[in-house]
Coordinates of C-alpha atoms in Angstrom, one line a residue:
X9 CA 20.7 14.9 6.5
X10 CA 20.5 16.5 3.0
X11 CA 16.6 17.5 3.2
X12 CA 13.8 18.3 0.6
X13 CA 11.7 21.6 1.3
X14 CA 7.9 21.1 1.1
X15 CA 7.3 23.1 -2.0
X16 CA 9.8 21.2 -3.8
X17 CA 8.6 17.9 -2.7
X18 CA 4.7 18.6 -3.1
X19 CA 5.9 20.2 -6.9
X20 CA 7.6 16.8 -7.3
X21 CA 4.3 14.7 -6.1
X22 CA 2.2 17.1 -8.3
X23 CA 4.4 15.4 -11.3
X24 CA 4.2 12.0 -10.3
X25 CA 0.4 12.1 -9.8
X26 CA 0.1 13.7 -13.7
X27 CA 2.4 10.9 -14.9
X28 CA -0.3 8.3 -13.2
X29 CA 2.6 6.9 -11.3
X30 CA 0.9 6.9 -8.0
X31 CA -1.5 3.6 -8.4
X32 CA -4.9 3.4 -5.8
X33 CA -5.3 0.2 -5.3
X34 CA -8.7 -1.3 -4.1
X35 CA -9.0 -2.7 -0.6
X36 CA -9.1 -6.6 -1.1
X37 CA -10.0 -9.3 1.1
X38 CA -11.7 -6.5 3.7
X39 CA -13.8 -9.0 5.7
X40 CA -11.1 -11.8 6.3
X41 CA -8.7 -9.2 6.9
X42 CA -10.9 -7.8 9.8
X43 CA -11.1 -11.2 10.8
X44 CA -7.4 -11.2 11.7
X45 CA -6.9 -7.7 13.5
X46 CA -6.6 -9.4 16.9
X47 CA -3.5 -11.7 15.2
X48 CA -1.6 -7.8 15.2
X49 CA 1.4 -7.2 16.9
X50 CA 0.9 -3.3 18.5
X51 CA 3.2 -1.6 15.8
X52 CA 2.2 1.4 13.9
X53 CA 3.5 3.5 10.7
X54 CA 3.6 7.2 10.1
X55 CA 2.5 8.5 6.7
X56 CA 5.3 10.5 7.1
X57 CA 7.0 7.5 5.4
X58 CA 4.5 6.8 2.4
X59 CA 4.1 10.0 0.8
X60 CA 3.2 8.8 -2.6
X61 CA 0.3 6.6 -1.3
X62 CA -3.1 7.2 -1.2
X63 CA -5.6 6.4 1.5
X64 CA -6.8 3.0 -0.5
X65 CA -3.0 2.2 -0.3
X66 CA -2.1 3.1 3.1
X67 CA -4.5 0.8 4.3
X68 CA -4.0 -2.4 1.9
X69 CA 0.0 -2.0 2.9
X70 CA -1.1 -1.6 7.1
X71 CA -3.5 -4.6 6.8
X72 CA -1.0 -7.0 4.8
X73 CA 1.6 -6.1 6.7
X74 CA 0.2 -6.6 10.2
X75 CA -0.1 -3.0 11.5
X76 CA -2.6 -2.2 14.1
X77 CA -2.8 1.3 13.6
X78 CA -1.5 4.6 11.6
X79 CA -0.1 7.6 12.9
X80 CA -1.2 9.7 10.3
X81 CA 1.2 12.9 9.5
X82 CA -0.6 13.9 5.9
X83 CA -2.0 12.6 3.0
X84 CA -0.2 12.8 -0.5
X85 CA 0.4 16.4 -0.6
X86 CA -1.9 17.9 1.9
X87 CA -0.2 18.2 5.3
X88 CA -3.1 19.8 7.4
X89 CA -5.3 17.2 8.3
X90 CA -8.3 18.7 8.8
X91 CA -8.1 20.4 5.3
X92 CA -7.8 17.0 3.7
X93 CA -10.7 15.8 1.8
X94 CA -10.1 12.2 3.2
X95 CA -11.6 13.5 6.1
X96 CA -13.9 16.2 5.4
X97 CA -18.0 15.9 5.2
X98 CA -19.1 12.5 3.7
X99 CA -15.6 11.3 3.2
X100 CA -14.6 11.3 6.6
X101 CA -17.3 9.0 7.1
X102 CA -16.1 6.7 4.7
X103 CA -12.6 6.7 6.5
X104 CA -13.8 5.1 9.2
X105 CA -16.2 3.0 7.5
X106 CA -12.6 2.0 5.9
X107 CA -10.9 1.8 9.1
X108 CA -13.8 -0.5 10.9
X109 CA -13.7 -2.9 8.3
X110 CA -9.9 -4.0 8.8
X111 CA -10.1 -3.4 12.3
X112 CA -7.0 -0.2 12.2
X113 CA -7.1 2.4 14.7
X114 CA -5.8 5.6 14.7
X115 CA -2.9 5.9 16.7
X116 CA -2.8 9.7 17.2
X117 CA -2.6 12.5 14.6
X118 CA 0.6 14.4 13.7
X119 CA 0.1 18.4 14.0
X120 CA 3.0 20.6 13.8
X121 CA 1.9 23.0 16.7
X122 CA 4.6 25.0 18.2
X123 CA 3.6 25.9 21.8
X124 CA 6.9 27.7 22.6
X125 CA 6.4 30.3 20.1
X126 CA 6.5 33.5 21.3
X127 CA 5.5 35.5 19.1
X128 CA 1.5 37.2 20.0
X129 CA 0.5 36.4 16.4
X130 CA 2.1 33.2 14.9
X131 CA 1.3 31.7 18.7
X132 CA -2.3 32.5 18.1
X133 CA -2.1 30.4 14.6
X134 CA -0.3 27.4 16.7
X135 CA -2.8 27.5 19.5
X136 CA -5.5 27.5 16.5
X137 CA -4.0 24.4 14.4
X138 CA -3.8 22.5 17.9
X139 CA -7.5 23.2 18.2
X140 CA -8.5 21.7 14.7
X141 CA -6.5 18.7 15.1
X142 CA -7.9 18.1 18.5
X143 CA -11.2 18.3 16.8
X144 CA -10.6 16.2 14.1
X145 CA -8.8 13.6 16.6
X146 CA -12.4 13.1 18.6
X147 CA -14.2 12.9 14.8
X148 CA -11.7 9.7 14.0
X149 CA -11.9 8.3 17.8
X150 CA -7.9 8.9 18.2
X151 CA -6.6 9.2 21.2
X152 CA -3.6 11.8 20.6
X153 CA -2.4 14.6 19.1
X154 CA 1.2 15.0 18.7
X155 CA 2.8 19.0 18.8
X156 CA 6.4 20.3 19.5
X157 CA 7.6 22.8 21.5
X158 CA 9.4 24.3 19.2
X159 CA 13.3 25.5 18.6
X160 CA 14.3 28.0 20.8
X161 CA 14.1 31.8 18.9
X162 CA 17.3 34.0 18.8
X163 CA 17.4 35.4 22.3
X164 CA 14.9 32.6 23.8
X165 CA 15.7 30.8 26.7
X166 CA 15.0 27.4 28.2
X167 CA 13.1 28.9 30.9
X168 CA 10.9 31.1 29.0
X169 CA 10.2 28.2 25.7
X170 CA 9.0 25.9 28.7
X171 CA 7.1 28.6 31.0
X172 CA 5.4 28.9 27.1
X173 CA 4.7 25.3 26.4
X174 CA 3.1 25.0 29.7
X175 CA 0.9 27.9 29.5
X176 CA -0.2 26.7 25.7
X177 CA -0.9 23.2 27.4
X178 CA -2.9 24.7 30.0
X179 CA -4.9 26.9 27.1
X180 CA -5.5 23.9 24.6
X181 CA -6.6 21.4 27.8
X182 CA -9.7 23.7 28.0
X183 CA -10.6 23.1 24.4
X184 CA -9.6 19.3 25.3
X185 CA -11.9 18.3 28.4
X186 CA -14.6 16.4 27.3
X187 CA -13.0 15.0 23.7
X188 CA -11.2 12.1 24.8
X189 CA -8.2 13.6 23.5
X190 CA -4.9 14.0 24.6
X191 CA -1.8 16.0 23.5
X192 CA 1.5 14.6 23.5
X193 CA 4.5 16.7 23.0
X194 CA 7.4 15.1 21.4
X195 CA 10.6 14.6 22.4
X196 CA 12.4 16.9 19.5
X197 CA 14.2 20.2 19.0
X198 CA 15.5 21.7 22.1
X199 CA 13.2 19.2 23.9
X200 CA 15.3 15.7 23.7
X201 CA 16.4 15.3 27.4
X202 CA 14.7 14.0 30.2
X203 CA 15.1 17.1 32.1
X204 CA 13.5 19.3 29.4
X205 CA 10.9 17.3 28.9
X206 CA 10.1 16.5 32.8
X207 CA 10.3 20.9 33.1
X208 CA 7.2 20.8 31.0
X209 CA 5.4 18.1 32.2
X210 CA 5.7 18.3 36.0
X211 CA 4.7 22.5 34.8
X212 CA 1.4 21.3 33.0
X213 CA 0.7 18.7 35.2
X214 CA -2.2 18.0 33.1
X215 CA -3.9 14.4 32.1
X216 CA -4.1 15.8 28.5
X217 CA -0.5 16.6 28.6
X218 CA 1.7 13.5 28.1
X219 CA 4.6 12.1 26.0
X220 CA 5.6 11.1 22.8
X221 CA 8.8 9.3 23.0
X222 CA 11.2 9.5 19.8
X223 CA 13.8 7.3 21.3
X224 CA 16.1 8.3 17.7
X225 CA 16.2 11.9 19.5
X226 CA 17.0 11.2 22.9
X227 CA 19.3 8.7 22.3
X228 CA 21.4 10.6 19.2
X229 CA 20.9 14.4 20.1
X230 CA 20.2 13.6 24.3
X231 CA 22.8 11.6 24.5
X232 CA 20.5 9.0 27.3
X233 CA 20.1 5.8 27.0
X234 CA 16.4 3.9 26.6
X235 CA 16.4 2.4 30.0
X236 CA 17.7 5.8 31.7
X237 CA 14.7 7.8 29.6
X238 CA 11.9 5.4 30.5
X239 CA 13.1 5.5 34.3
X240 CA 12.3 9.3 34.1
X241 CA 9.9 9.9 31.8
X242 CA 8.1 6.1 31.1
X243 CA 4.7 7.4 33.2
X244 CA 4.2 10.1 30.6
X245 CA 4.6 8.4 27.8
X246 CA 1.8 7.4 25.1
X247 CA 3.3 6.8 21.9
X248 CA 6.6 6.1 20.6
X249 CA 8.2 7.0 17.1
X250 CA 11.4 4.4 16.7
X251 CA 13.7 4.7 13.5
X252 CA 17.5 3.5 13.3
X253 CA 20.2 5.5 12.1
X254 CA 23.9 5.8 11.6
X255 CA 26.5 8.5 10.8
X256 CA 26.6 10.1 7.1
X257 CA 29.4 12.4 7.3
X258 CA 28.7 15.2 9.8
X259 CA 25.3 14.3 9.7
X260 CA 23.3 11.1 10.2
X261 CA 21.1 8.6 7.6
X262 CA 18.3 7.1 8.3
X263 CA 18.7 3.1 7.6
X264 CA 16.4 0.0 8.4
X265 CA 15.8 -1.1 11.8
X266 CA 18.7 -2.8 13.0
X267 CA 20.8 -1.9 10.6
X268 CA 22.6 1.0 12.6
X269 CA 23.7 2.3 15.4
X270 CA 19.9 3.7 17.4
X271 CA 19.0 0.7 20.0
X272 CA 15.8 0.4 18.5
X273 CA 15.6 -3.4 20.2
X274 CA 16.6 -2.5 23.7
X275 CA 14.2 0.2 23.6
X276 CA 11.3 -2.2 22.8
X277 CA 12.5 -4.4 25.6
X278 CA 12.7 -1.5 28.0
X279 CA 9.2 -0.4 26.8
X280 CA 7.5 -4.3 26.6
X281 CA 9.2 -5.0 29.9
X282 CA 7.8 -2.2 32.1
X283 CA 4.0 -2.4 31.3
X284 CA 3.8 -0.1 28.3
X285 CA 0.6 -0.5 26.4
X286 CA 1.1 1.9 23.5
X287 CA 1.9 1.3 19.7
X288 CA 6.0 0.6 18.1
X289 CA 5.5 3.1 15.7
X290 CA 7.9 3.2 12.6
X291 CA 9.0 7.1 11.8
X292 CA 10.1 6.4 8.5
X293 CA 11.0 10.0 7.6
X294 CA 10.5 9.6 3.8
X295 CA 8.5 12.9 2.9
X296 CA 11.9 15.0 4.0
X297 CA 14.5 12.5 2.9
X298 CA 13.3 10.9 -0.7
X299 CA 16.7 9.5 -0.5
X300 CA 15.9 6.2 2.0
X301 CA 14.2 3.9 1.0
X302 CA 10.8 3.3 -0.5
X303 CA 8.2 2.6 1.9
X304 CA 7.1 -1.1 0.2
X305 CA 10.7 -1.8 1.5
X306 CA 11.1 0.0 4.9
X307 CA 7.9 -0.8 6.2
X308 CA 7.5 -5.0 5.7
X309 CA 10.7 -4.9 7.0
X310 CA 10.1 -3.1 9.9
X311 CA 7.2 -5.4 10.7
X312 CA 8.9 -8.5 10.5
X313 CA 12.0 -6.8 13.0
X314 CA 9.6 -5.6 15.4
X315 CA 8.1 -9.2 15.6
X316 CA 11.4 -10.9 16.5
X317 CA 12.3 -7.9 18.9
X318 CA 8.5 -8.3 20.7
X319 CA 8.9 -11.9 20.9
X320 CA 12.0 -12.0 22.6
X321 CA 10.8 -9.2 24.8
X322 CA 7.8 -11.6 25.6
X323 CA 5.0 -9.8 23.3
X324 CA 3.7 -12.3 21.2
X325 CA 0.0 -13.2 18.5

């Protein structure tokens, strides 16, 4: 897929913003919103896929639109978390005054944490940004913290990446005991089979080291099936990240659920059908691919998929 870089897509936001195209609407309708959470199906949205909106927005659009929690992978143009002002001093407060009022949770937080990385220096400034999203996790009473384990480096092998990734597990589960938190490495890079993924998490054998299932990259770059993944790996898993897609060329595009060739409804039926109790969270990867569409599309209509696919899976409000 034909990516944007950060700079150029946090240059472009910068523009939009001085234009006064980016609107911040007010939360309306807070209290009778709040009186519907328990109505809400367990489906999610990453901010991955609303990179225009602000927090005011992000909210209004989960709350009209049935979501029971975010997944939240930056805000606007700040990427590190615990460096936005949405939740730093009295601000973070207000977040989850916010959040209490329409009855959203937190679904986990998205850090970019490599834990393969061998290098002394850059593995010390993974380790670290793990730390401060584990931090910032207990602050806004989210459960998870989502890293990688990286892409393998030229001359890096399988065996050493995962003897890494355990040992960084093992490391940031001492900063974890006691917060409530739990780190969840996603299926993603190297990491999309159920062998590489049971090599780390049979190694850690940790109860703060558990899955994040992106069924897009086990199915397309993994080549399993849902029902053969969850078999294997369904005890360690959390949180999901579900997106369709279909072939563009040599590469893929992302489309709307359903509307390609990722069984994004089997999935849910192999994940609503064997007990599990996490969130159907939409990874709708707008912040890399401006090219897909806009969020007030992808993510109603993601809602109202998910409710037909839950229903007929027997998940119903």
């Amino acid at each position: 897929m034909n990516k944007v870089t950060r700079r150029q897509f946090t240059h472009s936001l910068a523009a939009t913003a001085l234009t006064g195209a980016i609107s911040a609407p007010a939360i309306v309708g807070a209290a009778s919103r709040s009186a519907d959470k328990t109505k809400r199906l367990p489906i999610a949205f990453s901010t991955l896929g609303c990179p225009a909106w602000d927090w005011k927005k992000i909210l209004d659009q989960a709350s009209q639109h049935g979501f029971a929690a975010l997944e939240l992978r930056g805000i606007l143009n700040e990427m590190d978390l615990p460096k936005s002002p949405q939740f730093t001093g009295a601000k973070l407060t207000e977040s989850l005054k916010d959040l209490d009022a329409l009855g959203i949770k937190i679904s986990d937080l998205g850090a970019s944490a490599r834990l393969g990385e061998p290098d002394p220096t850059k593995r010390a400034a993974q380790l670290d940004e793990a730390r401060r999203f584990i931090d910032l996790a207990h602050k806004l009473k989210s459960p998870y913290v989502r890293i990688f384990g990286g892409k393998l480096l030229k001359d890096q092998t399988m065996e050493d990446a995962t003897k890494r990734i355990v040992a960084g597990f093992k490391e940031l589960h001492e900063h974890a005991k006691g917060s409530n938190v739990t780190l969840l490495i996603e299926s993603h890079d190297e990491f999309t089979t159920s062998e590489s993924l049971l090599g780390i998490l049979k190694g850690a054998n940790l109860p703060t080291a558990q899955l994040l299932w992106d069924a897009h990259h086990t199915v397309v770059a993994g080549k399993e099936q849902p029902a053969d993944t969850f078999k294997k790996l369904g005890k360690y898993t959390r949180h999901t990240h579900l997106k369709d897609s279909k072939p563009d060329g040599k590469d893929r595009r992302y489309v709307l659920t359903g509307a390609g060739e990722v069984p994004v409804k089997e999935t849910v039926k192999v994940l609503a059908t064997n007990g599990y109790r996490g969130y159907y969270c939409f990874e709708w990867e707008k912040r890399w691919h401006p090219e897909i569409e806009e969020p007030e599309i992808a993510f109603p209509h993601y809602a109202k998929v998910m409710r037909e696919y839950l229903a007929e899976a027997g998940i119903k409000v």
